Amino acid sequence: MRFRSLVVGLVVIAGGLTAPAVADSVRGGQITRSEVIWRAQYWVDNQPGPYNQGGYSPGPGGDFSYRRDCSGYVSMAWHLDANPSTQGLPGYSHEISRDELRPGDVLNSFYDHVLLFHEWADDHGGFSYYSFGSTPVRHLRANINDANLDGHPNGDFKALRYNKIIEETAAPKPHPYASGRVVSGRSADGRLETFAAGADGVYHSWQTAVNGEWSAWRFEGGPRNAQLGIASNADGRLELFALSDSTFDHMWQTAPSGMWSGWENFGGGGYRVAVGNNADGRIEVLASNSSGVFHRWQTALSGGWGSWEGTFGGPANARLAVENAPDGRLEVFALSDSTFQHLWQTAVNGGWSSWENFGGGGHDLTVNHNTDGRLEVFASGSAGVFHRWQTSLTSWSDWVGTNGPVNAEVTSDRTVDGRVEAFAINGSAASHIWQTGPNAPYSDWETFGGGGTEIVAGHNADGRIEVFATSDVGVFHKWQTGFATWSEWGWVGTSAGPAMS
């Protein structure tokens, strides 16, 4: 099985210490997982003194002094109003299975030692933990299957969970920008809405409940064989853009999570489209054609549009992707058969740089961001899938091969714990690859299904990724049933939807 942890509600403060979004527990009261980990890290960063079962040191805030040994350390992290030994900790907790271990739980050896669990490190039982079994207090790594844990027999340890731990709920992550012949957006109430471009126009299906089932497909008309893009207005209303070789139209929700308007013209025909949000929430639309790349943007929040303007070049007939840099500036990537270029806003909500070379030509691209905000780009071609990532806000790694399907359509999203996961499909197979930890290297590619023509990823309000793929018989989807397990492929809604060759 895969071991995964869910760590939410954390922010980074000066000095590298990870602080909880809310650190307001009282001694002996309820406490969040993020605060437990923050308190544990406090004694790593502010060593309390040498290991001494007769010595005591204060925790954060100095409201109580805790014994300088393993169980005193756990008592400090849990913010107890006492200093129980390893034999006393079961009185403050209850036993769980090891598979259930999450940040702030413990592995307790009744007569000898206790470890504070931090997080799973990989899919094979690796994990990190905090220990004060000797000087100094340390953050360490082990494997749940090791013969000994921190120098003590593995079989002596039981997994325990503090009775007053509070399970945190993550705020929904921003939905990834999507473009292609099938796209997914998330309404203000959390329901996913999906659009697919058929030969006769655009089709629409939506979740009938948050994280729930899907409606039947509804035909919306609009441009035929269109390239689609979708984004949220600042007031929460979704807006859909449909570009064909002869026209560019758009439609929008008339109220957050509400009904949709009719189609209105947005410009002339073109090749591909990408849509993103400025840091202030205004939508920006980019489109490519045989003359290069053009853009158009909202002049006010949730309404009002400027005229189309050129970007002073860009590859002709390019596939486009857009993402926000850590400071909110938009960055645009344009891939044609012969070249790869990018440009970026020179200030938040501001002007644009000139185009710069980003690599050679290819088939398709997707861009996402790491947990620490650094952008990561995947591009497919005749040799497989390659990726390139920011090493800082202004510098990039070289291209690195990942193998993967050749000449594939690609998409990406982030798991609930912040790891980037990429998906690729060509005519013979679908595959996926994921970071083995936040900001970490990637797994090998694994089979994700049969072949198809398009693929896009989004995520539900609870963070579970949902993937949509098309073929010459219709539109399918596959979703996470947990945070590391997947359903089988099935129709979206009750029927196939539009076929896409």
XYZ file of C-alpha atoms in Angstrom:
501
model
C 0.000 0.000 0.000
C 1.002 3.645 -0.246
C 1.538 5.537 2.983
C 0.522 9.182 2.834
C 0.084 11.877 5.452
C -2.125 14.947 5.351
C -0.472 18.013 6.863
C -2.560 21.163 6.702
C -2.781 24.600 8.240
C 0.980 25.285 8.304
C 2.807 28.493 7.466
C 6.552 29.194 7.374
C 7.974 31.918 9.580
C 11.421 33.429 9.932
C 14.194 31.063 10.918
C 12.646 28.091 9.145
C 10.320 27.106 11.999
C 6.967 25.809 10.798
C 4.195 27.450 12.795
C 0.549 26.430 12.889
C -1.997 28.750 11.374
C -3.647 28.788 14.826
C -1.428 28.104 17.873
C -3.891 28.704 20.677
C -4.118 25.469 22.655
C -4.321 25.656 26.428
C -2.365 23.296 28.642
C -4.269 20.028 28.907
C -6.796 21.050 26.231
C -7.461 20.278 22.598
C -4.619 20.801 20.128
C -4.252 20.630 16.346
C -1.789 18.327 14.607
C 0.062 21.296 13.151
C 0.577 22.775 16.616
C 1.877 19.447 17.956
C 4.494 19.352 15.186
C 5.341 23.014 15.732
C 5.877 22.405 19.455
C 8.016 19.326 18.727
C 10.170 21.336 16.329
C 10.531 24.048 18.982
C 12.753 21.809 21.134
C 14.789 20.846 18.047
C 15.435 24.501 17.222
C 15.728 25.567 20.873
C 17.461 22.629 22.550
C 16.140 22.354 26.137
C 19.354 20.997 27.649
C 20.865 17.529 28.048
C 18.759 14.391 28.422
C 17.998 14.095 32.143
C 15.016 12.331 33.683
C 15.400 14.602 36.686
C 15.665 17.805 34.646
C 12.862 20.059 33.384
C 12.623 22.770 30.721
C 9.758 24.963 29.459
C 7.900 24.514 26.213
C 6.861 27.384 23.910
C 5.394 30.239 25.920
C 6.909 28.976 29.174
C 3.557 28.036 30.764
C 4.830 24.661 32.053
C 8.112 22.784 32.409
C 8.478 19.297 30.993
C 10.834 16.462 31.858
C 13.847 16.205 29.562
C 13.298 12.653 28.328
C 11.277 10.935 25.609
C 7.880 10.936 27.344
C 8.397 14.441 28.719
C 9.090 15.560 25.152
C 5.803 14.043 23.924
C 4.006 15.631 26.896
C 5.430 19.004 25.840
C 4.424 18.487 22.188
C 0.885 17.458 23.195
C 0.786 20.439 25.631
C -0.243 18.214 28.543
C -0.653 19.543 32.070
C 1.441 16.668 33.445
C 4.609 14.665 32.752
C 3.461 11.038 32.363
C 5.996 8.306 31.654
C 5.740 5.896 28.735
C 3.553 3.778 31.035
C 1.265 6.756 31.658
C 0.867 8.004 28.070
C -1.794 5.356 27.202
C -4.012 7.081 29.770
C -4.047 10.191 27.547
C -4.480 8.375 24.242
C -6.004 5.420 22.440
C -4.469 2.739 20.258
C -4.660 2.945 16.452
C -3.238 0.805 13.654
C 0.164 1.756 12.295
C -1.377 2.431 8.880
C -3.419 5.196 10.531
C -0.397 7.091 11.879
C -0.564 10.810 11.149
C 1.408 13.865 12.297
C 1.362 14.164 16.092
C 0.584 10.493 16.835
C 3.181 8.407 18.704
C 4.834 5.001 18.690
C 5.049 4.015 22.356
C 7.059 1.185 23.922
C 5.327 0.769 27.291
C 8.436 0.213 29.426
C 11.174 1.875 27.384
C 10.697 4.633 24.828
C 8.300 6.783 22.780
C 8.656 8.414 19.341
C 6.559 11.304 18.032
C 5.439 10.494 14.481
C 5.900 13.290 11.917
C 4.971 12.013 8.439
C 5.275 9.182 5.943
C 8.271 9.699 3.663
C 7.537 7.250 0.835
C 5.266 4.443 -0.347
C 7.295 1.705 1.326
C 6.975 2.429 5.049
C 9.605 5.138 5.393
C 8.690 7.826 7.896
C 10.153 10.717 9.873
C 9.833 11.205 13.619
C 11.003 13.243 16.612
C 12.948 11.652 19.468
C 14.498 12.662 22.787
C 16.046 9.315 23.692
C 19.423 10.970 24.195
C 21.005 14.378 23.739
C 20.146 16.247 21.505
C 16.449 16.301 20.584
C 16.418 15.092 16.987
C 14.297 14.762 13.860
C 15.095 11.379 12.266
C 14.076 8.894 9.559
C 13.257 5.181 9.842
C 11.161 2.482 8.207
C 8.101 1.045 9.917
C 9.393 -2.456 9.064
C 12.873 -2.037 10.592
C 13.833 -4.605 13.225
C 14.543 -1.793 15.684
C 13.090 1.700 15.964
C 15.401 4.275 17.526
C 17.412 1.417 19.062
C 14.442 -0.469 20.572
C 12.690 -3.637 19.311
C 10.047 -2.763 16.735
C 7.516 -5.202 18.169
C 7.443 -3.382 21.518
C 5.888 -0.245 20.009
C 2.168 0.481 19.758
C 0.678 3.333 17.738
C -1.255 5.775 19.935
C -3.327 8.885 19.208
C -3.800 11.693 21.744
C -7.445 11.809 22.842
C -7.662 15.590 22.421
C -6.058 15.902 18.988
C -8.059 18.052 16.547
C -8.307 16.922 12.937
C -7.732 19.922 10.705
C -9.590 20.523 7.461
C -7.694 21.993 4.555
C -9.182 24.939 2.734
C -9.772 23.911 -0.879
C -6.718 24.557 -3.034
C -7.219 26.858 -6.006
C -8.410 24.791 -8.926
C -5.731 24.361 -11.607
C -6.046 26.351 -14.805
C -7.316 24.132 -17.608
C -7.312 24.329 -21.386
C -7.882 21.826 -24.183
C -10.876 20.073 -25.713
C -12.025 18.950 -22.260
C -11.720 21.222 -19.195
C -12.876 21.214 -15.604
C -13.537 24.119 -13.245
C -14.826 24.294 -9.681
C -17.893 26.356 -8.829
C -17.951 28.612 -5.786
C -19.894 25.986 -3.818
C -17.185 23.353 -4.464
C -18.875 21.330 -7.229
C -16.825 20.464 -10.302
C -18.166 21.429 -13.735
C -16.763 19.846 -16.903
C -17.014 20.944 -20.531
C -16.131 18.901 -23.614
C -15.864 20.230 -27.167
C -17.570 18.017 -29.724
C -17.770 18.231 -33.489
C -21.173 19.936 -33.187
C -20.463 22.228 -30.213
C -19.778 22.250 -26.471
C -21.234 19.781 -23.944
C -21.529 20.341 -20.191
C -21.800 18.062 -17.131
C -21.605 19.030 -13.450
C -21.526 17.455 -10.028
C -24.982 17.397 -8.472
C -23.415 17.611 -4.990
C -20.008 18.637 -3.659
C -17.541 15.732 -4.166
C -20.500 13.782 -5.571
C -22.197 12.301 -8.608
C -22.496 13.841 -12.068
C -25.395 15.137 -14.127
C -26.250 13.962 -17.611
C -24.472 15.807 -20.418
C -26.201 18.968 -21.648
C -25.538 20.422 -25.087
C -24.579 24.116 -24.828
C -23.966 24.914 -28.501
C -21.082 27.260 -29.214
C -18.086 26.821 -31.527
C -17.511 23.417 -33.076
C -14.323 21.430 -32.431
C -13.213 24.187 -30.064
C -10.254 24.573 -27.769
C -11.574 25.472 -24.306
C -10.277 27.433 -21.329
C -11.953 28.073 -17.980
C -11.266 30.330 -14.994
C -13.048 31.843 -11.996
C -14.017 35.476 -11.742
C -13.118 37.346 -8.566
C -16.735 36.991 -7.406
C -16.605 33.196 -7.836
C -18.465 32.896 -11.153
C -16.893 30.512 -13.659
C -16.243 31.777 -17.185
C -15.704 29.501 -20.192
C -13.834 30.438 -23.384
C -14.171 28.482 -26.656
C -11.801 29.068 -29.588
C -12.237 27.457 -33.007
C -10.416 28.143 -36.251
C -13.127 30.636 -37.235
C -14.430 32.269 -34.034
C -13.800 32.890 -30.331
C -16.818 32.923 -27.972
C -17.330 32.944 -24.209
C -20.095 32.252 -21.687
C -20.280 32.683 -17.909
C -22.252 31.854 -14.818
C -24.813 34.563 -14.136
C -24.313 34.060 -10.381
C -21.752 32.098 -8.335
C -22.545 28.370 -8.749
C -25.542 29.419 -10.844
C -26.918 29.110 -14.349
C -24.961 29.975 -17.477
C -25.386 32.845 -19.912
C -25.651 32.405 -23.649
C -22.589 32.638 -25.867
C -21.098 36.012 -26.796
C -18.362 36.714 -29.305
C -14.891 37.301 -27.844
C -12.776 37.589 -30.995
C -11.706 35.896 -34.196
C -10.531 32.345 -34.764
C -7.189 30.927 -33.714
C -5.284 27.839 -32.630
C -5.028 27.412 -28.820
C -6.144 29.259 -25.679
C -4.997 29.539 -22.052
C -6.702 31.388 -19.213
C -5.418 32.519 -15.802
C -6.021 35.018 -13.026
C -3.951 38.035 -12.150
C -2.994 38.370 -8.493
C -5.895 40.804 -8.014
C -8.367 38.262 -9.451
C -8.861 39.719 -12.945
C -8.980 37.088 -15.693
C -6.351 37.194 -18.447
C -6.870 35.266 -21.701
C -4.112 34.266 -24.122
C -4.623 32.868 -27.611
C -2.263 31.764 -30.353
C -2.648 31.826 -34.118
C -0.427 31.862 -37.182
C 0.863 35.346 -36.246
C 1.958 34.547 -32.675
C 0.378 34.980 -29.238
C -2.182 37.626 -28.237
C -3.842 38.507 -24.938
C -6.926 40.214 -23.559
C -7.706 40.983 -19.921
C -10.424 42.214 -17.628
C -10.194 45.929 -16.901
C -12.182 45.503 -13.673
C -12.853 42.652 -11.282
C -15.434 40.200 -12.648
C -16.229 42.267 -15.723
C -15.161 44.684 -18.445
C -12.636 43.664 -21.088
C -9.821 45.446 -22.849
C -9.089 44.959 -26.530
C -6.884 42.212 -27.919
C -3.198 43.123 -27.949
C -0.138 41.350 -29.274
C 2.633 40.088 -27.028
C 5.348 41.177 -29.477
C 5.898 37.739 -30.879
C 5.680 34.277 -29.443
C 5.636 31.018 -31.400
C 3.050 30.749 -34.163
C 0.316 28.143 -33.627
C 1.615 27.301 -30.162
C 0.097 25.199 -27.392
C -0.231 27.471 -24.344
C -0.127 27.111 -20.561
C -0.204 29.729 -17.817
C 0.536 29.665 -14.089
C 1.118 32.109 -11.243
C 4.611 32.648 -9.880
C 4.946 32.585 -6.059
C 4.418 36.358 -5.906
C 1.269 36.184 -8.061
C 2.759 37.284 -11.408
C 1.470 35.339 -14.395
C 3.955 33.364 -16.475
C 3.044 32.063 -19.939
C 4.593 29.091 -21.746
C 4.182 28.557 -25.507
C 5.224 25.330 -27.251
C 5.153 24.832 -31.016
C 6.481 22.010 -33.167
C 9.820 23.786 -33.509
C 10.373 25.946 -30.410
C 9.447 26.560 -26.779
C 9.288 30.116 -25.392
C 8.005 31.878 -22.284
C 7.254 35.367 -21.027
C 6.146 36.728 -17.667
C 4.695 39.740 -15.953
C 7.445 42.088 -14.839
C 5.327 43.231 -11.881
C 2.308 41.851 -10.057
C -0.770 42.649 -12.207
C 1.661 44.567 -14.405
C 3.391 44.667 -17.775
C 5.063 41.840 -19.634
C 8.609 40.828 -20.457
C 9.736 39.982 -23.959
C 9.659 36.350 -25.059
C 12.655 34.185 -24.105
C 13.715 30.797 -25.388
C 12.734 27.917 -23.090
C 13.719 24.871 -25.163
C 13.039 22.981 -28.362
C 9.726 22.103 -29.966
C 7.366 19.405 -28.790
C 3.830 18.071 -28.657
C 2.062 19.307 -25.488
C 2.793 20.961 -22.136
C 1.479 21.466 -18.623
C 2.681 23.699 -15.798
C 2.079 23.542 -12.062
C 3.822 24.695 -8.911
C 5.601 22.987 -6.061
C 4.516 23.357 -2.441
C 7.169 26.049 -1.995
C 5.743 27.950 -4.994
C 8.433 27.143 -7.582
C 6.972 26.464 -11.022
C 7.424 23.089 -12.715
C 6.847 22.513 -16.443
C 6.283 19.204 -18.253
C 6.522 18.886 -22.041
C 5.959 15.854 -24.247
C 7.525 14.945 -27.557
C 8.720 12.065 -29.685
C 11.216 10.985 -26.983
C 8.727 10.947 -24.081
C 8.003 13.477 -21.332
C 10.555 15.946 -19.969
C 10.359 18.425 -17.115
C 12.075 21.600 -16.002
C 11.631 23.498 -12.740
C 12.531 26.766 -11.095
C 15.623 26.630 -8.910
C 14.784 30.151 -7.715
C 12.297 32.867 -8.645
C 14.398 33.832 -11.677
C 16.379 30.716 -12.647
C 15.524 27.316 -14.097
C 16.998 23.830 -14.139
C 17.944 22.122 -17.381
C 15.416 19.830 -19.048
C 15.399 16.337 -17.506
C 13.811 13.285 -19.109
C 11.245 11.216 -17.222
C 10.569 8.624 -19.964
C 6.778 8.408 -20.210
C 4.468 8.114 -23.240
C 5.669 9.617 -26.524
C 3.772 12.477 -28.186
C 1.294 12.510 -25.323
C -1.309 14.995 -24.177
C -0.288 16.029 -20.650
C -1.921 17.593 -17.598
C -1.068 18.006 -13.919
C -2.495 18.794 -10.502
C -1.366 18.774 -6.883
C -2.289 16.140 -4.315
C -3.819 17.177 -1.015
C -0.371 17.160 0.638
C 1.076 19.399 -2.085
C 2.894 16.894 -4.321
C 2.743 17.539 -8.080
C 1.203 14.662 -10.059
C 1.367 14.588 -13.871
C -0.782 12.562 -16.270
C -0.087 11.693 -19.917
C -2.161 10.002 -22.609
C -1.510 9.043 -26.223
C -3.277 6.737 -28.637
C -2.137 3.582 -26.860
C -1.821 4.267 -23.114
C -2.392 6.623 -20.194
C 0.251 6.933 -17.472
C 0.962 9.045 -14.401
C 3.947 10.106 -12.331
C 4.070 11.862 -8.943
C 6.444 13.495 -6.533
C 7.484 11.127 -3.754
C 7.146 14.013 -1.300
C 6.419 17.751 -1.400
C 9.095 19.513 -3.520
C 10.706 16.081 -4.019
C 11.875 13.898 -6.947
C 9.385 11.863 -8.963
C 8.303 8.245 -9.024
C 8.565 6.124 -12.143
C 5.666 6.285 -14.580
C 2.818 3.889 -13.816
C 0.022 2.714 -16.095
C -3.164 4.725 -15.594
C -5.374 3.264 -18.321
C -5.750 2.759 -22.040
C -5.160 5.214 -24.847
C -7.168 8.298 -25.732
C -7.095 11.744 -27.286
C -7.228 14.371 -24.482
C -6.667 14.496 -20.714
C -7.213 17.091 -17.983
C -6.938 16.958 -14.190
C -8.790 18.877 -11.508
C -9.591 18.262 -7.888
C -12.663 17.994 -5.736
C -13.439 20.312 -2.838
C -11.964 17.723 -0.448
C -8.686 17.701 -2.405
C -9.089 14.378 -4.231
C -7.839 14.598 -7.816
C -10.288 13.777 -10.613
C -8.998 13.102 -14.138
C -11.033 13.425 -17.347
C -9.970 11.769 -20.607
C -11.506 11.573 -24.061
C -11.503 9.063 -26.880
C -13.350 8.385 -30.113
C -16.240 6.948 -28.066
C -16.733 9.667 -25.435
C -15.530 11.222 -22.171
C -14.340 9.161 -19.200
C -13.231 10.065 -15.697
C -11.255 8.477 -12.882
C -10.936 9.842 -9.362
C -9.058 9.285 -6.155
C -11.081 7.182 -3.720
C -8.615 8.140 -1.007
C -5.523 10.255 -1.232
C -3.454 7.462 -2.804
C -5.999 5.074 -4.355
C -8.029 5.400 -7.547
C -11.399 4.321 -8.924
C -11.774 2.548 -12.235
C -12.507 4.567 -15.380
C -16.180 5.303 -16.035
C -18.445 7.600 -18.027
C -18.952 11.143 -16.794
C -22.623 11.241 -15.830
C -24.922 8.658 -17.342
C -23.715 8.615 -20.952
C -20.627 8.829 -23.118
C -20.752 12.516 -23.987
C -19.115 13.803 -27.177
C -16.681 11.582 -29.054
C -13.272 13.116 -29.772
C -10.970 11.556 -32.329
